[in-house]
Amino acid sequence: MTDTTPAAAACALFTALAAADPVGLWSAPGRVNLIGEHTDYNDGFVFPFAIGGRTVVALGTRDDRRIRVVSTFDEVPVEVALDDLDALFPDRRDEIVEWARYPLGVAWALLSGRDAADAVGVDLAIASDVPVGAGLSSSAAIEGATASALNDVWGLGLDRVALAQAGRRAENEAVGAPTGIMDQMASMLGRADAGIFLDCRSLDAEIVELGFDTAGLDVLVVDTRVSHAHATGGYGERRAACERGAAIMGVGALRDIAVGDLPRAQELMDDVTFRRVRHVVTENQRVRDAVRTLREDGPRAIGGLLDASHASMRDDFEISTPELDLAVAVARDAGAIGARMTGGGFGGSAIALIDRALVPATTAAIAAAFADAGYGAPHIFTVHPSQGARRDA
Ligand code: GLA
C-alpha cells in the first residue's frame, strides 16, 4: 500500500523518471472471486467482481523505439528496445526482474504477430494500492492498466476481451504462471455493484447486479498474509490433475462433465484425481446456481453455495490452509451469510458475505482467533464491487 493515492504516486514516479508530465493515466482494479475457483482453466464458469483497489499507469511517449518501466515495487527502471521484446519472451524472461515481466510481457503480447514498426517508444510509471500476494490479482491489475494504456497510445483498437487475453498471455508466457483468464477478465470488465458471470470457454460475460449495498451487506476480506505463488507448485499440479481427469473421461475439458457423470468418473480414476474432478464439476454447478439464486432470491440466499464451495476446496481440491479454514469458520460463527477462500489457494485471502453491522465484531473475532492459534495477524478489510479498467486522465 502507498501512503498517497496510486495516481499521485504514479505521476510523481513518472516525473522523476522522465522529467516531464505524463500524457495520460490509465488504471485497472484487482478482483475478488465470489465463486468459481479453478474452473477457469477447465473452460468452466466463474463469478468474480472487480474491487476498489487499483493499479495506475502514468505513460509518456519517447522518440526512440524503447520501453522503460518503473514502479513503486522497485524504483530501479527497466529499459528494453521494443524490437528486443520478441527475443526476451518467453525464453529469456529470467533476464528481466520479476515485477517488470508483467508490463513488458503485456507490451510483448500486444505487439507480437503484428507489424510493430509504428509503435512509439514509451515510459511507464506504475503504482498500486492492490495488496500484493493477497490473492486479489495485483498482477491482473498491472496487466489491465498497462494493456489499456498501450492500446490507446499505440492505436491498436483492441476491445476489452482482447486486452484481457493479452494480459493472460503475459502472465502465462512472460511471467510463467499457468493461470486461467478469470482475473484479467474481471479487471477489464468490472462494474460498480456488479459481478461478472463469465463462461471461460466462449468468453461470453454477463454483468450481474449483486445488490449487496441495498441488502446492507459487505464483503469482508481476510488476507491471511500466508503468501502464495502460482508460478510453481500446487497450482500447476492441480491443473495437471484436471487435465488427467478430462483425458480419462474422454473430454476436452472438465467443463464437459456434468454432476450426473461423477459416479462413472469415480469408477474410472484414482481417488485423488476423482476428488479434483469432483471439485471442478460441482463448482461449475455452484457458479450457475449462485447466479440464478442471486437473481431469483437476492444475495442473502447464496450463503450456502459459498460455504459448499469452501468445503469442496478444503476437502476435495485440497488448496485451503489452516489459516483460511479458521477465517471462514470464525466468520460464519460470527454470523456471516457465507464464507470461502478466494483465488488460487495455498494462502492468500478468504471472503465473508456479511451484514454491515456485524463487520466490526467479526473483524475482532477473526483477529482474536488468529492470535489464539498463534498465527500471524491477518489484514482484514471490506471491498466493494467497482469499475474495471479505464483511462483516468
Ligand atoms: C488464480 C488464477 C486464476 C484462477 C484462480 C483460481 O487467481 O490466476 O486464473 O485459476 O487462481 O480460481
Tab-separated table of C-alpha atoms and ligand atoms in Angstrom:
chain	number	residue	atom	x	y	z
A	1	MET	CA	0.000	0.000	0.000
A	2	THR	CA	1.198	3.502	-0.769
A	3	ASP	CA	0.634	6.426	1.588
A	4	THR	CA	-0.760	8.666	-1.122
A	5	THR	CA	-3.171	7.724	-3.912
A	6	PRO	CA	-1.720	5.446	-6.590
A	7	ALA	CA	-2.449	8.125	-9.206
A	8	ALA	CA	-0.337	10.687	-7.334
A	9	ALA	CA	2.401	8.116	-6.740
A	10	ALA	CA	2.463	7.108	-10.421
A	11	CYS	CA	2.669	10.760	-11.507
A	12	ALA	CA	5.486	11.506	-9.059
A	13	LEU	CA	7.418	8.454	-10.222
A	14	PHE	CA	6.873	9.408	-13.842
A	15	THR	CA	8.117	12.950	-13.359
A	16	ALA	CA	11.212	11.706	-11.540
A	17	LEU	CA	11.885	9.261	-14.379
A	18	ALA	CA	11.188	11.356	-17.454
A	19	ALA	CA	11.479	14.945	-16.179
A	20	ALA	CA	8.141	15.688	-17.887
A	21	ASP	CA	4.424	15.250	-17.271
A	22	PRO	CA	2.758	12.029	-18.444
A	23	VAL	CA	0.430	12.221	-21.448
A	24	GLY	CA	-2.197	10.207	-19.609
A	25	LEU	CA	-3.165	7.978	-16.702
A	26	TRP	CA	-4.840	4.587	-17.007
A	27	SER	CA	-5.910	2.265	-14.211
A	28	ALA	CA	-7.272	-1.216	-13.615
A	29	PRO	CA	-8.506	-2.929	-10.442
A	30	GLY	CA	-7.761	-6.132	-8.569
A	31	ARG	CA	-10.550	-8.631	-8.094
A	32	VAL	CA	-12.260	-10.885	-5.616
A	33	ASN	CA	-13.827	-14.082	-6.835
A	34	LEU	CA	-17.269	-14.570	-5.350
A	35	ILE	CA	-17.474	-18.184	-6.507
A	36	GLY	CA	-15.984	-20.472	-9.186
A	37	GLU	CA	-12.440	-21.468	-8.239
A	38	HIS	CA	-10.061	-23.403	-10.505
A	39	THR	CA	-12.837	-23.621	-13.051
A	40	ASP	CA	-11.461	-21.035	-15.499
A	41	TYR	CA	-8.693	-23.179	-16.992
A	42	ASN	CA	-11.189	-26.032	-17.223
A	43	ASP	CA	-13.276	-23.986	-19.683
A	44	GLY	CA	-15.873	-23.523	-16.939
A	45	PHE	CA	-17.724	-20.714	-15.166
A	46	VAL	CA	-16.582	-18.029	-12.734
A	47	PHE	CA	-18.305	-15.158	-10.941
A	48	PRO	CA	-15.758	-12.556	-9.783
A	49	PHE	CA	-16.044	-8.824	-9.221
A	50	ALA	CA	-13.500	-6.014	-9.564
A	51	ILE	CA	-12.550	-4.286	-6.293
A	52	GLY	CA	-11.773	-0.679	-5.417
A	53	GLY	CA	-8.000	-1.210	-5.155
A	54	ARG	CA	-6.372	-0.133	-8.436
A	55	THR	CA	-3.074	-0.030	-10.258
A	56	VAL	CA	-2.341	3.190	-12.099
A	57	VAL	CA	-0.037	3.582	-15.085
A	58	ALA	CA	1.278	7.045	-15.957
A	59	LEU	CA	2.526	6.983	-19.538
A	60	GLY	CA	4.571	9.253	-21.761
A	61	THR	CA	5.960	8.715	-25.238
A	62	ARG	CA	9.620	8.915	-26.214
A	63	ASP	CA	11.209	9.464	-29.570
A	64	ASP	CA	13.198	6.237	-29.729
A	65	ARG	CA	11.698	2.781	-30.004
A	66	ARG	CA	12.332	1.769	-26.408
A	67	ILE	CA	10.092	0.906	-23.485
A	68	ARG	CA	11.076	1.859	-19.949
A	69	VAL	CA	9.099	0.840	-16.852
A	70	VAL	CA	9.425	1.899	-13.245
A	71	SER	CA	7.190	1.072	-10.301
A	72	THR	CA	6.687	1.515	-6.608
A	73	PHE	CA	7.560	-2.200	-6.262
A	74	ASP	CA	11.166	-1.425	-7.153
A	75	GLU	CA	12.188	2.054	-8.191
A	76	VAL	CA	15.016	0.877	-10.431
A	77	PRO	CA	13.748	1.357	-14.000
A	78	VAL	CA	13.943	-1.446	-16.544
A	79	GLU	CA	14.507	-0.491	-20.185
A	80	VAL	CA	14.290	-2.612	-23.327
A	81	ALA	CA	14.142	-1.872	-27.074
A	82	LEU	CA	10.661	-2.686	-28.402
A	83	ASP	CA	12.299	-4.768	-31.108
A	84	ASP	CA	14.033	-6.917	-28.465
A	85	LEU	CA	10.828	-7.981	-26.689
A	86	ASP	CA	10.348	-10.922	-29.036
A	87	ALA	CA	13.779	-12.273	-28.228
A	88	LEU	CA	13.228	-11.917	-24.462
A	89	PHE	CA	9.853	-13.582	-24.125
A	90	PRO	CA	9.286	-16.294	-23.295
A	91	ASP	CA	12.718	-17.941	-23.469
A	92	ARG	CA	14.943	-15.321	-21.853
A	93	ARG	CA	12.408	-13.925	-19.379
A	94	ASP	CA	14.764	-14.682	-16.470
A	95	GLU	CA	16.898	-11.740	-17.607
A	96	ILE	CA	14.077	-9.385	-16.573
A	97	VAL	CA	13.400	-8.686	-12.884
A	98	GLU	CA	10.119	-10.372	-11.959
A	99	TRP	CA	7.774	-7.394	-11.465
A	100	ALA	CA	8.811	-5.912	-14.830
A	101	ARG	CA	7.824	-9.094	-16.687
A	102	TYR	CA	4.168	-8.093	-16.202
A	103	PRO	CA	4.176	-4.728	-18.023
A	104	LEU	CA	6.887	-5.729	-20.517
A	105	GLY	CA	5.100	-9.044	-21.110
A	106	VAL	CA	1.910	-7.143	-21.924
A	107	ALA	CA	3.815	-4.935	-24.401
A	108	TRP	CA	5.263	-8.094	-25.964
A	109	ALA	CA	1.864	-9.818	-26.157
A	110	LEU	CA	0.248	-6.735	-27.716
A	111	LEU	CA	2.940	-6.315	-30.360
A	112	SER	CA	3.571	-9.951	-31.172
A	113	GLY	CA	2.271	-11.067	-34.512
A	114	ARG	CA	1.703	-7.520	-35.753
A	115	ASP	CA	3.848	-5.044	-37.583
A	116	ALA	CA	5.358	-3.173	-34.670
A	117	ALA	CA	7.251	-0.642	-36.746
A	118	ASP	CA	4.726	2.102	-35.952
A	119	ALA	CA	4.753	1.581	-32.190
A	120	VAL	CA	6.212	4.628	-30.493
A	121	GLY	CA	8.607	4.256	-27.536
A	122	VAL	CA	7.050	4.709	-24.088
A	123	ASP	CA	7.873	5.405	-20.454
A	124	LEU	CA	5.521	3.848	-17.904
A	125	ALA	CA	5.387	4.562	-14.177
A	126	ILE	CA	3.284	2.122	-12.158
A	127	ALA	CA	1.815	2.470	-8.669
A	128	SER	CA	-0.839	0.379	-6.961
A	129	ASP	CA	-2.972	0.072	-3.868
A	130	VAL	CA	-3.993	-3.524	-4.597
A	131	PRO	CA	-2.383	-5.605	-1.839
A	132	VAL	CA	0.351	-7.796	-3.344
A	133	GLY	CA	0.409	-11.532	-2.554
A	134	ALA	CA	-3.089	-11.472	-1.051
A	135	GLY	CA	-4.745	-13.392	-3.873
A	136	LEU	CA	-6.514	-10.243	-5.090
A	137	SER	CA	-4.891	-10.222	-8.537
A	138	SER	CA	-2.466	-7.372	-8.196
A	139	SER	CA	-0.861	-8.868	-11.300
A	140	ALA	CA	-4.039	-8.657	-13.404
A	141	ALA	CA	-4.357	-5.033	-12.285
A	142	ILE	CA	-0.876	-4.240	-13.655
A	143	GLU	CA	-1.657	-6.099	-16.860
A	144	GLY	CA	-5.040	-4.390	-17.323
A	145	ALA	CA	-3.720	-0.884	-16.716
A	146	THR	CA	-0.693	-1.435	-18.968
A	147	ALA	CA	-2.733	-3.042	-21.746
A	148	SER	CA	-5.295	-0.211	-21.672
A	149	ALA	CA	-2.584	2.450	-21.822
A	150	LEU	CA	-0.630	0.811	-24.659
A	151	ASN	CA	-3.798	0.022	-26.606
A	152	ASP	CA	-4.670	3.727	-26.624
A	153	VAL	CA	-1.234	5.152	-27.258
A	154	TRP	CA	-0.355	2.618	-29.945
A	155	GLY	CA	-3.805	2.975	-31.548
A	156	LEU	CA	-4.359	-0.801	-31.572
A	157	GLY	CA	-8.150	-0.568	-31.300
A	158	LEU	CA	-8.438	-3.792	-29.285
A	159	ASP	CA	-11.569	-4.491	-27.258
A	160	ARG	CA	-11.600	-5.396	-23.573
A	161	VAL	CA	-11.643	-9.134	-24.149
A	162	ALA	CA	-8.595	-8.909	-26.429
A	163	LEU	CA	-6.799	-6.823	-23.790
A	164	ALA	CA	-7.636	-9.433	-21.145
A	165	GLN	CA	-6.255	-12.117	-23.464
A	166	ALA	CA	-3.018	-10.162	-23.887
A	167	GLY	CA	-2.769	-9.905	-20.088
A	168	ARG	CA	-3.266	-13.617	-19.685
A	169	ARG	CA	-0.649	-14.344	-22.324
A	170	ALA	CA	1.812	-12.123	-20.457
A	171	GLU	CA	1.049	-13.958	-17.225
A	172	ASN	CA	1.357	-17.424	-18.790
A	173	GLU	CA	4.327	-16.908	-21.080
A	174	ALA	CA	6.246	-13.834	-19.959
A	175	VAL	CA	5.859	-14.491	-16.217
A	176	GLY	CA	5.421	-18.258	-16.455
A	177	ALA	CA	2.340	-18.671	-14.222
A	178	PRO	CA	-0.058	-21.247	-15.746
A	179	THR	CA	-3.233	-19.370	-14.770
A	180	GLY	CA	-6.628	-19.030	-16.449
A	181	ILE	CA	-8.310	-15.869	-17.722
A	182	MET	CA	-10.633	-15.019	-14.836
A	183	ASP	CA	-8.507	-12.319	-13.216
A	184	GLN	CA	-7.815	-10.370	-16.396
A	185	MET	CA	-11.467	-10.513	-17.481
A	186	ALA	CA	-12.651	-9.337	-14.053
A	187	SER	CA	-10.177	-6.469	-14.089
A	188	MET	CA	-11.184	-5.394	-17.602
A	189	LEU	CA	-14.973	-5.840	-17.307
A	190	GLY	CA	-15.780	-4.886	-13.689
A	191	ARG	CA	-18.736	-2.611	-12.899
A	192	ALA	CA	-19.869	-0.905	-9.712
A	193	ASP	CA	-22.176	-3.123	-7.641
A	194	ALA	CA	-21.960	-5.958	-10.160
A	195	GLY	CA	-20.297	-9.314	-10.666
A	196	ILE	CA	-19.098	-10.804	-13.944
A	197	PHE	CA	-20.630	-14.165	-14.789
A	198	LEU	CA	-18.094	-15.457	-17.263
A	199	ASP	CA	-18.139	-18.502	-19.478
A	200	CYS	CA	-14.414	-19.189	-19.781
A	201	ARG	CA	-14.863	-21.226	-22.965
A	202	SER	CA	-16.781	-18.724	-25.092
A	203	LEU	CA	-15.627	-15.691	-23.048
A	204	ASP	CA	-19.246	-14.525	-23.008
A	205	ALA	CA	-19.663	-12.327	-19.957
A	206	GLU	CA	-22.866	-11.231	-18.260
A	207	ILE	CA	-22.817	-8.321	-15.854
A	208	VAL	CA	-24.978	-9.375	-12.901
A	209	GLU	CA	-26.145	-6.876	-10.319
A	210	LEU	CA	-25.086	-8.041	-6.862
A	211	GLY	CA	-27.373	-5.862	-4.743
A	212	PHE	CA	-25.059	-6.078	-1.717
A	213	ASP	CA	-25.439	-2.400	-0.852
A	214	THR	CA	-29.214	-2.413	-0.979
A	215	ALA	CA	-29.289	-5.548	1.166
A	216	GLY	CA	-26.982	-3.933	3.762
A	217	LEU	CA	-24.223	-6.454	3.068
A	218	ASP	CA	-20.471	-6.102	2.904
A	219	VAL	CA	-17.781	-8.396	1.594
A	220	LEU	CA	-15.089	-8.792	4.210
A	221	VAL	CA	-11.658	-9.888	3.015
A	222	VAL	CA	-9.322	-11.690	5.390
A	223	ASP	CA	-5.827	-11.619	3.940
A	224	THR	CA	-4.084	-14.349	5.919
A	225	ARG	CA	-0.705	-12.999	4.809
A	226	VAL	CA	0.340	-16.535	4.070
A	227	SER	CA	1.906	-15.955	0.711
A	228	HIS	CA	1.002	-17.880	-2.381
A	229	ALA	CA	2.921	-18.226	-5.649
A	230	HIS	CA	1.280	-19.550	-8.773
A	231	ALA	CA	4.309	-19.840	-10.998
A	232	THR	CA	5.309	-23.036	-9.244
A	233	GLY	CA	3.953	-25.828	-7.127
A	234	GLY	CA	0.429	-26.707	-6.175
A	235	TYR	CA	-1.440	-24.622	-8.733
A	236	GLY	CA	0.263	-26.376	-11.647
A	237	GLU	CA	-0.244	-29.783	-10.018
A	238	ARG	CA	-3.970	-29.161	-9.651
A	239	ARG	CA	-4.143	-28.095	-13.242
A	240	ALA	CA	-2.382	-31.291	-14.339
A	241	ALA	CA	-4.812	-33.418	-12.275
A	242	CYS	CA	-7.749	-31.726	-14.028
A	243	GLU	CA	-6.233	-32.447	-17.438
A	244	ARG	CA	-5.677	-36.068	-16.416
A	245	GLY	CA	-9.294	-36.366	-15.272
A	246	ALA	CA	-10.608	-34.870	-18.507
A	247	ALA	CA	-8.459	-37.256	-20.572
A	248	ILE	CA	-9.739	-40.273	-18.616
A	249	MET	CA	-13.316	-39.128	-19.242
A	250	GLY	CA	-12.552	-38.597	-22.932
A	251	VAL	CA	-13.479	-34.898	-22.961
A	252	GLY	CA	-11.525	-31.811	-23.945
A	253	ALA	CA	-12.078	-30.086	-20.595
A	254	LEU	CA	-13.858	-30.777	-17.300
A	255	ARG	CA	-16.474	-28.236	-18.363
A	256	ASP	CA	-17.939	-31.069	-20.395
A	257	ILE	CA	-18.584	-33.278	-17.349
A	258	ALA	CA	-21.903	-32.921	-15.507
A	259	VAL	CA	-22.620	-33.712	-11.870
A	260	GLY	CA	-24.534	-36.764	-13.067
A	261	ASP	CA	-21.351	-38.131	-14.694
A	262	LEU	CA	-19.491	-38.239	-11.379
A	263	PRO	CA	-20.361	-41.852	-10.402
A	264	ARG	CA	-18.813	-43.018	-13.685
A	265	ALA	CA	-15.772	-40.800	-13.112
A	266	GLN	CA	-15.311	-42.369	-9.688
A	267	GLU	CA	-15.157	-45.835	-11.219
A	268	LEU	CA	-12.578	-44.795	-13.804
A	269	MET	CA	-9.987	-42.879	-11.791
A	270	ASP	CA	-7.897	-42.965	-8.641
A	271	ASP	CA	-9.289	-41.274	-5.541
A	272	VAL	CA	-7.150	-38.130	-5.687
A	273	THR	CA	-7.868	-37.434	-9.360
A	274	PHE	CA	-11.552	-38.110	-8.739
A	275	ARG	CA	-11.742	-35.603	-5.896
A	276	ARG	CA	-10.019	-32.942	-8.011
A	277	VAL	CA	-12.552	-33.608	-10.770
A	278	ARG	CA	-15.479	-33.576	-8.338
A	279	HIS	CA	-14.461	-30.142	-7.073
A	280	VAL	CA	-14.379	-28.626	-10.551
A	281	VAL	CA	-17.594	-30.273	-11.723
A	282	THR	CA	-19.593	-29.328	-8.619
A	283	GLU	CA	-18.045	-25.845	-8.525
A	284	ASN	CA	-19.193	-25.161	-12.091
A	285	GLN	CA	-22.688	-26.101	-10.985
A	286	ARG	CA	-22.424	-23.900	-7.893
A	287	VAL	CA	-21.471	-20.883	-10.005
A	288	ARG	CA	-24.552	-21.315	-12.174
A	289	ASP	CA	-26.700	-21.909	-9.094
A	290	ALA	CA	-25.269	-18.805	-7.399
A	291	VAL	CA	-26.096	-16.563	-10.356
A	292	ARG	CA	-29.626	-17.978	-10.618
A	293	THR	CA	-30.216	-17.770	-6.858
A	294	LEU	CA	-28.944	-14.215	-6.724
A	295	ARG	CA	-31.301	-13.170	-9.491
A	296	GLU	CA	-34.305	-15.001	-8.074
A	297	ASP	CA	-33.874	-14.638	-4.326
A	298	GLY	CA	-31.234	-11.948	-3.734
A	299	PRO	CA	-27.761	-12.005	-2.188
A	300	ARG	CA	-28.788	-13.342	1.208
A	301	ALA	CA	-29.727	-16.622	-0.441
A	302	ILE	CA	-26.260	-17.510	-1.800
A	303	GLY	CA	-24.529	-18.186	1.532
A	304	GLY	CA	-24.927	-21.966	1.416
A	305	LEU	CA	-23.255	-22.083	-2.000
A	306	LEU	CA	-20.280	-20.053	-0.743
A	307	ASP	CA	-19.925	-22.423	2.213
A	308	ALA	CA	-20.172	-25.505	-0.004
A	309	SER	CA	-17.528	-24.054	-2.328
A	310	HIS	CA	-15.136	-23.675	0.585
A	311	ALA	CA	-15.737	-27.234	1.795
A	312	SER	CA	-15.051	-28.533	-1.708
A	313	MET	CA	-11.766	-26.630	-1.934
A	314	ARG	CA	-10.734	-27.754	1.532
A	315	ASP	CA	-11.668	-31.435	1.225
A	316	ASP	CA	-11.639	-32.323	-2.481
A	317	PHE	CA	-9.277	-29.875	-4.178
A	318	GLU	CA	-7.108	-29.509	-1.044
A	319	ILE	CA	-5.960	-25.948	-1.662
A	320	SER	CA	-7.038	-24.342	1.596
A	321	THR	CA	-4.771	-23.698	4.601
A	322	PRO	CA	-5.461	-23.840	8.357
A	323	GLU	CA	-5.478	-20.027	8.417
A	324	LEU	CA	-8.087	-19.810	5.640
A	325	ASP	CA	-10.216	-22.503	7.311
A	326	LEU	CA	-10.076	-20.620	10.607
A	327	ALA	CA	-11.045	-17.311	8.984
A	328	VAL	CA	-14.005	-18.971	7.275
A	329	ALA	CA	-15.179	-20.823	10.414
A	330	VAL	CA	-14.949	-17.766	12.672
A	331	ALA	CA	-16.696	-15.529	10.134
A	332	ARG	CA	-19.522	-17.991	9.904
A	333	ASP	CA	-19.813	-18.323	13.700
A	334	ALA	CA	-19.918	-14.539	13.893
A	335	GLY	CA	-22.971	-14.512	11.643
A	336	ALA	CA	-21.637	-14.315	8.075
A	337	ILE	CA	-24.143	-15.345	5.424
A	338	GLY	CA	-21.436	-17.399	3.744
A	339	ALA	CA	-17.649	-17.547	3.596
A	340	ARG	CA	-14.953	-19.138	1.472
A	341	MET	CA	-11.349	-18.852	0.470
A	342	THR	CA	-10.942	-16.917	-2.775
A	343	GLY	CA	-8.364	-17.130	-5.572
A	344	GLY	CA	-5.816	-19.817	-6.292
A	345	GLY	CA	-5.371	-21.055	-2.714
A	346	PHE	CA	-2.356	-22.250	-0.705
A	347	GLY	CA	-2.587	-18.950	1.184
A	348	GLY	CA	-3.985	-15.577	0.208
A	349	SER	CA	-7.434	-14.427	1.283
A	350	ALA	CA	-10.836	-15.600	2.415
A	351	ILE	CA	-14.051	-13.635	1.892
A	352	ALA	CA	-17.181	-13.454	4.010
A	353	LEU	CA	-20.532	-12.036	2.916
A	354	ILE	CA	-21.779	-10.315	5.999
A	355	ASP	CA	-24.307	-7.831	7.400
A	356	ARG	CA	-22.647	-4.438	7.511
A	357	ALA	CA	-23.444	-4.065	11.219
A	358	LEU	CA	-21.504	-7.251	12.016
A	359	VAL	CA	-18.242	-6.145	10.359
A	360	PRO	CA	-16.503	-4.719	13.463
A	361	ALA	CA	-17.359	-7.687	15.723
A	362	THR	CA	-16.429	-10.218	13.037
A	363	THR	CA	-13.144	-8.463	12.355
A	364	ALA	CA	-12.308	-8.537	16.068
A	365	ALA	CA	-13.322	-12.198	16.413
A	366	ILE	CA	-11.109	-13.263	13.477
A	367	ALA	CA	-8.149	-11.245	14.753
A	368	ALA	CA	-8.554	-12.791	18.219
A	369	ALA	CA	-8.845	-16.318	16.834
A	370	PHE	CA	-5.645	-15.864	14.783
A	371	ALA	CA	-3.789	-14.616	17.850
A	372	ASP	CA	-5.084	-17.558	19.935
A	373	ALA	CA	-3.963	-20.016	17.269
A	374	GLY	CA	-0.503	-18.461	17.174
A	375	TYR	CA	-0.928	-17.302	13.548
A	376	GLY	CA	0.426	-14.003	12.265
A	377	ALA	CA	-2.059	-11.111	12.348
A	378	PRO	CA	-4.343	-11.106	9.290
A	379	HIS	CA	-5.181	-7.981	7.318
A	380	ILE	CA	-8.975	-7.577	7.378
A	381	PHE	CA	-10.893	-5.058	5.269
A	382	THR	CA	-14.047	-4.668	3.170
A	383	VAL	CA	-14.179	-4.468	-0.627
A	384	HIS	CA	-16.823	-3.046	-2.941
A	385	PRO	CA	-17.630	-4.175	-6.477
A	386	SER	CA	-16.083	-1.496	-8.684
A	387	GLN	CA	-15.411	-0.242	-12.183
A	388	GLY	CA	-12.975	-2.125	-14.420
A	389	ALA	CA	-10.027	-0.758	-16.423
A	390	ARG	CA	-10.346	2.816	-17.668
A	391	ARG	CA	-8.473	5.905	-18.723
A	392	ASP	CA	-8.398	8.331	-15.795
A	393	ALA	CA	-6.736	11.398	-17.303
B	1	GLA	C1	-5.668	-17.660	-9.758
B	1	GLA	C2	-5.563	-17.665	-11.274
B	1	GLA	C3	-6.941	-17.699	-11.919
B	1	GLA	C4	-7.791	-18.825	-11.336
B	1	GLA	C5	-7.741	-18.802	-9.818
B	1	GLA	C6	-8.438	-19.987	-9.204
B	1	GLA	O1	-6.260	-16.484	-9.322
B	1	GLA	O2	-4.876	-16.515	-11.713
B	1	GLA	O3	-6.815	-17.835	-13.307
B	1	GLA	O4	-7.393	-20.068	-11.845
B	1	GLA	O5	-6.419	-18.776	-9.330
B	1	GLA	O6	-9.804	-19.925	-9.437
